[in-house]
Structure formats: C-alpha cells, structure tokens
PDB file of C-alpha atoms in Angstrom:
ATOM      1  CA  MET R   1      -0.048   0.550  -0.058  1.00 28.00           C
ATOM      2  CA  LYS R   2       0.915   3.933  -1.226  1.00 30.00           C
ATOM      3  CA  ARG R   3       3.412   5.458   2.788  1.00 36.00           C
ATOM      4  CA  LEU R   4      -0.169   6.706   4.331  1.00 38.00           C
ATOM      5  CA  ILE R   5       2.047   9.811   5.405  1.00 37.00           C
ATOM      6  CA  GLY R   6       3.425  11.332   2.425  1.00 35.00           C
ATOM      7  CA  SER R   7       5.712  14.547   1.717  1.00 28.00           C
ATOM      8  CA  ILE R   8       2.260  17.103   3.384  1.00 25.00           C
ATOM      9  CA  VAL R   9       1.401  15.490   7.050  1.00 36.00           C
ATOM     10  CA  VAL R  10      -0.944  16.684   9.520  1.00 35.00           C
ATOM     11  CA  MET R  11      -1.478  14.396  13.493  1.00 43.00           C
ATOM     12  CA  ALA R  12      -4.161  14.423  15.025  1.00 43.00           C
ATOM     13  CA  LEU R  13      -3.654  15.464  18.287  1.00 34.00           C
ATOM     14  CA  GLY R  14      -5.621  13.822  21.587  1.00 34.00           C
ATOM     15  CA  PHE R  15      -6.922  11.029  22.057  1.00 35.00           C
ATOM     16  CA  LEU R  16      -6.101   8.578  19.093  1.00 39.00           C
ATOM     17  CA  GLY R  17      -3.608   8.953  18.279  1.00 40.00           C
ATOM     18  CA  PRO R  18      -1.342   9.595  15.262  1.00 41.00           C
ATOM     19  CA  ALA R  19      -3.846  10.387  11.792  1.00 42.00           C
ATOM     20  CA  ALA R  20      -2.246  10.980   8.432  1.00 44.00           C
ATOM     21  CA  VAL R  21      -4.841  13.751   7.829  1.00 42.00           C
ATOM     22  CA  ALA R  22      -3.592  15.174   4.303  1.00 39.00           C
ATOM     23  CA  HIS R  23      -1.768  13.638   1.710  1.00 45.00           C
ATOM     24  CA  ALA R  24       0.902  14.168  -1.081  1.00 46.00           C
ATOM     25  CA  ASP R  25      -1.080  13.720  -4.175  1.00 49.00           C
ATOM     26  CA  GLY R  26      -2.179  10.106  -5.601  1.00 57.00           C
ATOM     27  CA  GLN R  27      -1.719   8.696  -2.714  1.00 72.00           C
ATOM     28  CA  ASP R  28      -4.528   7.546  -0.266  1.00 80.00           C
ATOM     29  CA  THR R  29      -6.317   8.500   1.780  1.00 89.00           C
ATOM     30  CA  GLU R  30      -6.002   7.041   5.501  1.00 89.00           C
ATOM     31  CA  GLU R  31      -9.784   6.048   5.050  1.00 90.00           C
ATOM     32  CA  GLU R  32      -9.344   4.818   1.884  1.00 93.00           C
ATOM     33  CA  ALA R  33      -6.374   2.686   3.216  1.00 94.00           C
ATOM     34  CA  TRP R  34      -9.008   1.562   6.134  1.00 95.00           C
ATOM     35  CA  ALA R  35     -10.967   0.697   3.002  1.00 95.00           C
ATOM     36  CA  ARG R  36      -8.578  -1.442   1.005  1.00 96.00           C
ATOM     37  CA  LEU R  37      -6.707  -3.069   4.730  1.00 97.00           C
ATOM     38  CA  ASN R  38     -10.389  -4.425   5.547  1.00 96.00           C
ATOM     39  CA  GLU R  39     -11.192  -5.853   2.020  1.00 97.00           C
ATOM     40  CA  GLN R  40      -7.937  -7.592   2.342  1.00 97.00           C
ATOM     41  CA  ILE R  41      -9.064  -9.269   5.366  1.00 97.00           C
ATOM     42  CA  ASN R  42     -12.352 -10.284   4.253  1.00 96.00           C
ATOM     43  CA  ALA R  43     -11.155 -12.175   1.713  1.00 97.00           C
ATOM     44  CA  ASP R  44      -8.417 -13.924   3.326  1.00 96.00           C
ATOM     45  CA  PHE R  45     -11.284 -14.871   6.581  1.00 95.00           C
ATOM     46  CA  GLU R  46     -13.566 -16.825   3.394  1.00 93.00           C
ATOM     47  CA  ALA R  47      -9.931 -18.409   1.179  1.00 95.00           C
ATOM     48  CA  GLY R  48      -8.865 -19.596   4.693  1.00 94.00           C
ATOM     49  CA  ARG R  49      -6.155 -17.500   5.110  1.00 95.00           C
ATOM     50  CA  LEU R  50      -6.697 -16.431   8.701  1.00 96.00           C
ATOM     51  CA  THR R  51      -7.047 -18.898  11.706  1.00 95.00           C
ATOM     52  CA  PRO R  52      -7.622 -19.013  15.084  1.00 95.00           C
ATOM     53  CA  ASP R  53      -6.317 -17.607  18.639  1.00 96.00           C
ATOM     54  CA  LYS R  54      -3.028 -19.663  20.133  1.00 95.00           C
ATOM     55  CA  GLY R  55      -4.696 -22.300  22.125  1.00 89.00           C
ATOM     56  CA  GLU R  56      -8.716 -21.676  19.968  1.00 91.00           C
ATOM     57  CA  THR R  57     -10.092 -24.499  17.915  1.00 90.00           C
ATOM     58  CA  GLU R  58     -12.508 -22.516  15.371  1.00 87.00           C
ATOM     59  CA  LEU R  59     -12.785 -18.746  14.528  1.00 88.00           C
ATOM     60  CA  ALA R  60     -16.176 -18.027  14.580  1.00 77.00           C
ATOM     61  CA  HIS R  61     -17.567 -15.956  11.682  1.00 74.00           C
ATOM     62  CA  GLU R  62     -21.590 -14.157  11.913  1.00 70.00           C
ATOM     63  CA  ASP R  63     -22.596 -12.811   8.526  1.00 67.00           C
ATOM     64  CA  GLY R  64     -23.845  -9.989   8.308  1.00 60.00           C
ATOM     65  CA  ILE R  65     -23.492  -9.504  12.010  1.00 65.00           C
ATOM     66  CA  GLN R  66     -26.055  -5.470  12.358  1.00 63.00           C
ATOM     67  CA  PRO R  67     -25.474  -2.875  16.103  1.00 59.00           C
ATOM     68  CA  ALA R  68     -27.857  -4.396  18.965  1.00 57.00           C
ATOM     69  CA  SER R  69     -30.647  -1.377  18.577  1.00 50.00           C
ATOM     70  CA  SER R  70     -29.841   1.397  21.064  1.00 46.00           C
ATOM     71  CA  SER R  71     -32.263   3.526  22.534  1.00 44.00           C
ATOM     72  CA  GLY R  72     -30.548   6.809  22.072  1.00 44.00           C
ATOM     73  CA  GLY R  73     -27.600   5.293  24.374  1.00 47.00           C
ATOM     74  CA  SER R  74     -23.560   5.756  23.191  1.00 59.00           C
ATOM     75  CA  ASN R  75     -23.351   1.774  21.653  1.00 69.00           C
ATOM     76  CA  GLN R  76     -22.094   2.849  17.762  1.00 86.00           C
ATOM     77  CA  GLY R  77     -20.677  -0.781  17.975  1.00 91.00           C
ATOM     78  CA  THR R  78     -23.009  -4.229  18.133  1.00 92.00           C
ATOM     79  CA  GLY R  79     -23.533  -4.554  21.419  1.00 92.00           C
ATOM     80  CA  THR R  80     -22.719  -8.519  21.336  1.00 92.00           C
ATOM     81  CA  PRO R  81     -18.960 -10.247  22.440  1.00 94.00           C
ATOM     82  CA  LYS R  82     -19.600 -12.015  18.860  1.00 94.00           C
ATOM     83  CA  GLY R  83     -17.775 -10.404  15.780  1.00 95.00           C
ATOM     84  CA  TYR R  84     -17.814 -10.854  11.701  1.00 94.00           C
ATOM     85  CA  ILE R  85     -14.960 -12.895  12.171  1.00 96.00           C
ATOM     86  CA  GLY R  86     -13.573 -14.198  16.380  1.00 95.00           C
ATOM     87  CA  TYR R  87     -15.194 -13.908  19.425  1.00 95.00           C
ATOM     88  CA  TYR R  88     -14.069  -9.720  21.212  1.00 96.00           C
ATOM     89  CA  PRO R  89      -9.971 -10.653  22.852  1.00 96.00           C
ATOM     90  CA  GLN R  90     -11.209 -11.328  26.469  1.00 95.00           C
ATOM     91  CA  ARG R  91      -7.588 -12.960  27.036  1.00 97.00           C
ATOM     92  CA  ARG R  92      -4.187 -10.915  27.881  1.00 98.00           C
ATOM     93  CA  GLY R  93      -2.113  -9.410  25.748  1.00 98.00           C
ATOM     94  CA  VAL R  94      -3.811 -10.118  22.799  1.00 98.00           C
ATOM     95  CA  ILE R  95      -3.792  -6.068  20.538  1.00 98.00           C
ATOM     96  CA  LEU R  96      -6.890  -3.640  19.902  1.00 98.00           C
ATOM     97  CA  VAL R  97      -6.854  -1.653  17.008  1.00 98.00           C
ATOM     98  CA  THR R  98     -10.164   0.673  15.827  1.00 97.00           C
ATOM     99  CA  ASP R  99     -10.105   2.978  12.555  1.00 95.00           C
ATOM    100  CA  ASP R 100     -13.063   5.260  14.321  1.00 91.00           C
ATOM    101  CA  LYS R 101     -12.737   8.841  13.560  1.00 77.00           C
ATOM    102  CA  PHE R 102     -11.119  11.228  16.178  1.00 64.00           C
ATOM    103  CA  GLY R 103     -14.116  12.863  17.273  1.00 58.00           C
ATOM    104  CA  GLY R 104     -15.877  11.710  14.555  1.00 59.00           C
ATOM    105  CA  ILE R 105     -14.641  14.131  12.085  1.00 58.00           C
ATOM    106  CA  ILE R 106     -10.853  13.135  11.770  1.00 61.00           C
ATOM    107  CA  PRO R 107      -9.866   9.806   9.953  1.00 67.00           C
ATOM    108  CA  THR R 108      -7.914   8.366  12.545  1.00 81.00           C
ATOM    109  CA  GLY R 109      -6.839   4.881  14.520  1.00 94.00           C
ATOM    110  CA  HIS R 110      -6.233   3.660  18.182  1.00 96.00           C
ATOM    111  CA  ALA R 111      -4.973   1.008  19.985  1.00 97.00           C
ATOM    112  CA  GLY R 112      -4.513  -0.892  23.173  1.00 98.00           C
ATOM    113  CA  ILE R 113      -3.823  -3.881  25.367  1.00 98.00           C
ATOM    114  CA  VAL R 114      -6.638  -6.165  26.997  1.00 98.00           C
ATOM    115  CA  TYR R 115      -4.842  -6.398  30.484  1.00 98.00           C
ATOM    116  CA  ARG R 116      -7.619  -8.867  31.097  1.00 97.00           C
ATOM    117  CA  PRO R 117     -11.700  -8.954  30.640  1.00 96.00           C
ATOM    118  CA  GLY R 118     -13.671  -6.725  29.966  1.00 96.00           C
ATOM    119  CA  VAL R 119     -10.675  -4.104  31.068  1.00 98.00           C
ATOM    120  CA  THR R 120      -8.213  -2.339  29.029  1.00 98.00           C
ATOM    121  CA  VAL R 121      -4.243  -0.995  28.756  1.00 98.00           C
ATOM    122  CA  GLU R 122      -5.075   2.628  26.205  1.00 97.00           C
ATOM    123  CA  ALA R 123      -3.166   5.744  26.086  1.00 96.00           C
ATOM    124  CA  ILE R 124      -5.079   8.589  25.326  1.00 94.00           C
ATOM    125  CA  ASN R 125      -4.833  12.585  26.416  1.00 91.00           C
ATOM    126  CA  ASP R 126      -4.504  11.831  29.467  1.00 93.00           C
ATOM    127  CA  GLY R 127      -1.952   9.472  28.993  1.00 96.00           C
ATOM    128  CA  VAL R 128      -1.152   5.853  29.792  1.00 98.00           C
ATOM    129  CA  VAL R 129      -4.544   4.659  31.785  1.00 97.00           C
ATOM    130  CA  ARG R 130      -6.771   1.669  32.083  1.00 98.00           C
ATOM    131  CA  LEU R 131      -9.928   1.444  31.235  1.00 97.00           C
ATOM    132  CA  ASN R 132     -13.191  -0.981  31.550  1.00 97.00           C
ATOM    133  CA  THR R 133     -14.900  -1.171  28.128  1.00 94.00           C
ATOM    134  CA  TYR R 134     -15.795  -3.514  25.426  1.00 96.00           C
ATOM    135  CA  TRP R 135     -14.917  -1.865  21.996  1.00 97.00           C
ATOM    136  CA  TYR R 136     -18.125  -3.740  20.247  1.00 96.00           C
ATOM    137  CA  ASN R 137     -20.127  -1.461  22.805  1.00 95.00           C
ATOM    138  CA  ASP R 138     -18.181   1.472  22.251  1.00 92.00           C
ATOM    139  CA  LYS R 139     -16.589   1.338  19.038  1.00 94.00           C
ATOM    140  CA  LYS R 140     -18.143   1.307  14.992  1.00 93.00           C
ATOM    141  CA  GLN R 141     -15.355  -0.714  13.984  1.00 95.00           C
ATOM    142  CA  ALA R 142     -12.553  -2.663  16.312  1.00 97.00           C
ATOM    143  CA  TYR R 143      -9.909  -5.803  15.060  1.00 98.00           C
ATOM    144  CA  GLY R 144      -8.077  -8.134  17.635  1.00 98.00           C
ATOM    145  CA  VAL R 145      -4.603  -9.404  16.729  1.00 98.00           C
ATOM    146  CA  THR R 146      -2.517 -11.542  18.444  1.00 98.00           C
ATOM    147  CA  VAL R 147       1.454 -11.504  17.601  1.00 98.00           C
ATOM    148  CA  ARG R 148       3.024 -13.878  16.157  1.00 97.00           C
ATOM    149  CA  GLY R 149       6.167 -16.019  18.069  1.00 95.00           C
ATOM    150  CA  THR R 150       5.197 -15.762  21.916  1.00 98.00           C
ATOM    151  CA  SER R 151       3.300 -17.883  24.400  1.00 98.00           C
ATOM    152  CA  THR R 152      -0.052 -16.805  26.078  1.00 98.00           C
ATOM    153  CA  ALA R 153       2.411 -16.896  28.963  1.00 98.00           C
ATOM    154  CA  GLN R 154       4.921 -13.941  27.059  1.00 98.00           C
ATOM    155  CA  ASP R 155       1.468 -12.207  25.907  1.00 98.00           C
ATOM    156  CA  ALA R 156       0.297 -11.733  29.529  1.00 98.00           C
ATOM    157  CA  LYS R 157       3.443 -10.048  30.590  1.00 98.00           C
ATOM    158  CA  ALA R 158       3.587  -7.487  27.233  1.00 98.00           C
ATOM    159  CA  ALA R 159      -0.568  -6.894  29.591  1.00 98.00           C
ATOM    160  CA  ASP R 160       1.489  -5.858  32.360  1.00 98.00           C
ATOM    161  CA  TRP R 161       4.790  -4.469  31.220  1.00 98.00           C
ATOM    162  CA  ALA R 162       1.422  -0.937  29.790  1.00 98.00           C
ATOM    163  CA  ASN R 163      -0.046  -1.444  33.100  1.00 98.00           C
ATOM    164  CA  ALA R 164       3.481  -0.941  34.208  1.00 98.00           C
ATOM    165  CA  GLN R 165       2.993   2.890  32.678  1.00 98.00           C
ATOM    166  CA  VAL R 166       0.264   3.168  34.009  1.00 98.00           C
ATOM    167  CA  GLY R 167      -0.229   7.617  34.503  1.00 98.00           C
ATOM    168  CA  LYS R 168       2.503   7.962  32.487  1.00 98.00           C
ATOM    169  CA  PRO R 169       1.772  11.168  29.854  1.00 97.00           C
ATOM    170  CA  TYR R 170       0.840  11.489  26.699  1.00 96.00           C
ATOM    171  CA  ASN R 171       2.893  11.233  23.777  1.00 96.00           C
ATOM    172  CA  LEU R 172       3.465  14.403  21.227  1.00 94.00           C
ATOM    173  CA  ALA R 173       6.652  13.556  19.404  1.00 94.00           C
ATOM    174  CA  PHE R 174       5.446  10.956  16.686  1.00 94.00           C
ATOM    175  CA  PHE R 175       8.532   9.704  15.272  1.00 95.00           C
ATOM    176  CA  ASN R 176      10.516   9.155  19.389  1.00 96.00           C
ATOM    177  CA  VAL R 177       9.558   5.885  20.079  1.00 97.00           C
ATOM    178  CA  ASP R 178      12.465   4.716  21.439  1.00 96.00           C
ATOM    179  CA  GLN R 179      11.051   7.302  24.558  1.00 96.00           C
ATOM    180  CA  ARG R 180      10.531   5.445  27.142  1.00 98.00           C
ATOM    181  CA  ASP R 181       8.971   8.095  29.530  1.00 98.00           C
ATOM    182  CA  ARG R 182       5.634   9.462  27.201  1.00 98.00           C
ATOM    183  CA  PHE R 183       3.992   6.990  25.545  1.00 97.00           C
ATOM    184  CA  TYR R 184       1.761   7.342  22.438  1.00 96.00           C
ATOM    185  CA  CYS R 185      -1.754   4.570  21.340  1.00 96.00           C
ATOM    186  CA  ALA R 186       0.195   2.568  19.118  1.00 97.00           C
ATOM    187  CA  GLN R 187       3.949   2.661  20.352  1.00 97.00           C
ATOM    188  CA  LEU R 188       2.442   1.617  23.687  1.00 98.00           C
ATOM    189  CA  VAL R 189       1.918  -1.262  22.314  1.00 98.00           C
ATOM    190  CA  TRP R 190       4.782  -1.732  19.972  1.00 98.00           C
ATOM    191  CA  ALA R 191       7.178  -1.258  23.149  1.00 98.00           C
ATOM    192  CA  ALA R 192       5.340  -4.253  24.976  1.00 98.00           C
ATOM    193  CA  PHE R 193       6.702  -6.131  22.419  1.00 98.00           C
ATOM    194  CA  LYS R 194       9.609  -4.515  21.499  1.00 98.00           C
ATOM    195  CA  ASP R 195      11.152  -4.451  24.811  1.00 98.00           C
ATOM    196  CA  LEU R 196      10.018  -8.230  25.671  1.00 98.00           C
ATOM    197  CA  TYR R 197      11.003  -9.915  23.057  1.00 98.00           C
ATOM    198  CA  GLY R 198      12.780  -7.984  20.649  1.00 98.00           C
ATOM    199  CA  ILE R 199       9.364  -8.548  18.402  1.00 98.00           C
ATOM    200  CA  ASP R 200       9.400  -5.201  15.692  1.00 98.00           C
ATOM    201  CA  LEU R 201       5.492  -4.527  14.954  1.00 98.00           C
ATOM    202  CA  ASN R 202       6.358  -1.757  13.416  1.00 97.00           C
ATOM    203  CA  THR R 203       5.728  -1.719   9.394  1.00 96.00           C
ATOM    204  CA  GLU R 204       8.550   1.095   9.086  1.00 90.00           C
ATOM    205  CA  GLU R 205       4.858   2.622   6.802  1.00 89.00           C
ATOM    206  CA  ASN R 206       5.262   5.461   8.294  1.00 89.00           C
ATOM    207  CA  GLY R 207       8.768   5.947   9.062  1.00 92.00           C
ATOM    208  CA  LYS R 208      10.072   5.068  12.742  1.00 93.00           C
ATOM    209  CA  ALA R 209       6.162   6.855  13.680  1.00 95.00           C
ATOM    210  CA  ILE R 210       3.939   3.615  14.289  1.00 96.00           C
ATOM    211  CA  HIS R 211       0.620   4.038  12.483  1.00 95.00           C
ATOM    212  CA  PRO R 212      -2.626   1.483  14.867  1.00 96.00           C
ATOM    213  CA  MET R 213      -2.892  -0.092  11.294  1.00 96.00           C
ATOM    214  CA  GLU R 214       0.088  -1.407  10.950  1.00 97.00           C
ATOM    215  CA  LEU R 215      -0.284  -3.605  13.709  1.00 98.00           C
ATOM    216  CA  VAL R 216      -3.325  -5.416  12.412  1.00 98.00           C
ATOM    217  CA  LYS R 217      -0.584  -4.782   8.125  1.00 97.00           C
ATOM    218  CA  THR R 218       2.492  -6.324  10.237  1.00 98.00           C
ATOM    219  CA  PRO R 219       3.061 -10.579   9.286  1.00 97.00           C
ATOM    220  CA  ASN R 220       4.231 -10.284  13.332  1.00 98.00           C
ATOM    221  CA  THR R 221       1.435  -9.954  13.916  1.00 98.00           C
ATOM    222  CA  LYS R 222      -2.201 -11.754  12.925  1.00 98.00           C
ATOM    223  CA  LEU R 223      -5.615 -11.123  13.129  1.00 98.00           C
ATOM    224  CA  VAL R 224      -7.699 -13.258  15.682  1.00 97.00           C
ATOM    225  CA  TYR R 225     -11.655 -10.979  15.606  1.00 97.00           C
ATOM    226  CA  LYS R 226     -13.223  -8.042  13.155  1.00 97.00           C
ATOM    227  CA  MET R 227     -16.005  -6.838  14.709  1.00 96.00           C
ATOM    228  CA  ARG R 228     -18.080  -6.902  12.037  1.00 94.00           C
ATOM    229  CA  PRO R 229     -17.876  -6.657   8.048  1.00 93.00           C
TER     230      PRO R 229
END
C-alpha cells in the first residue's frame, strides 16, 4: 500500500494518537487505506487464510452482523462479543485496533492491549490509563490481533508491561518511539513486545512513527477478531 504519511502531513492530537489526514497527490487517503485493509481481511477469511487465536480450535464467523438496537445511548458497536470474525478478545495481551474517527471528524485510528477481561490499557490524551471497556459497545469497528512467535504467558507479560506504564503522559512526538517516559497508543503496544521479546510490529510505512493500522498489517501479528464486515 502507498505510504499513509506523504510529504504533506497533519498529525491529529488528542485521544487517538497519530493520524495522517492530508496526503500527497495520488496517495490513498487514510479512509481508503482502512477500506483496503478491511476488504483484504474479509478476502483472507473467505479463502481460509485466517486461523484461530492461540489455544483456540475455531474461528467463529457471523454473516452480516449488525449493531444492536439502541435507545439513544452511546452504543455504536454490535452489542455482542461475537463478531463478524471471531469473538471479542478477553485474553491478556491481545492487541485491539480501531479505525474509528477522532471526534467523529478526523480519520484516524487507535490501539490498546487487553489487560484482563473487560479492561484495556491505552494511551489517550490523559496519558496511559486502564479503561473498563468492551470495544464492541463503543466502537464502530474493531480488530483483534495476536503476536506471532509469543506464547499466551508472554502475551500476558506484555499486558503487564503496558500496565506498568499507567500514569505516564501522552507522547506528542510521534516519530520519537524510543522514549519510555511517555507514550502514544500504537507506540505503547509496540514497545511492550519490542522491549520484552525483540519483536518489531512497526512496518516502517510511516518511518519510525507507528500507526495503529501497522499493528494489523505487520506479518508479525495475525488477526483473530473483526467486529463487523
């Protein structure tokens, strides 16, 4: 795919980390890039190229899953842990990624890591925090990926590593991924596996900056969950 960050780059600040919202002529917009990735995941599933999570025997599939009815609440998701592909990750150390727009306006993405069932560790504008959340309730789309080459015990240690960063501030220097005194969302997840196991989830599509999409696209992860088609 063409680079998401071209010669003209605008970084979206706030909750969700880096986002390229302006692009050089002829390059995919970020929305187009997410759409391409989504289509590729669906094609890979239908072709049998996706496999279950570690220790699982089946990759669940629900045709045409739709959002649950809502009476004006904040639910944007399906309202059910069963996704279009797989079940919502509850295992410690599974990576969550969304392409949801920042503030409903700026096309961007966000990432977090499962700390325990119903609890994620995420870097938002307030810094690194633990959140009580199920993304299938408040996200319009979500992906769950697991790192290749690690055990479930190692993944749990990665979740603990991320949790140990809680309270550190948000990192606005998106290309400075080597600092460990502050983090943005994708950097936090990347650093957990890089520092503990030497596994690099950065595809370098954006140089040293790590976009949440790269956590799905890298050959060092595999997809085990997609919330909706």
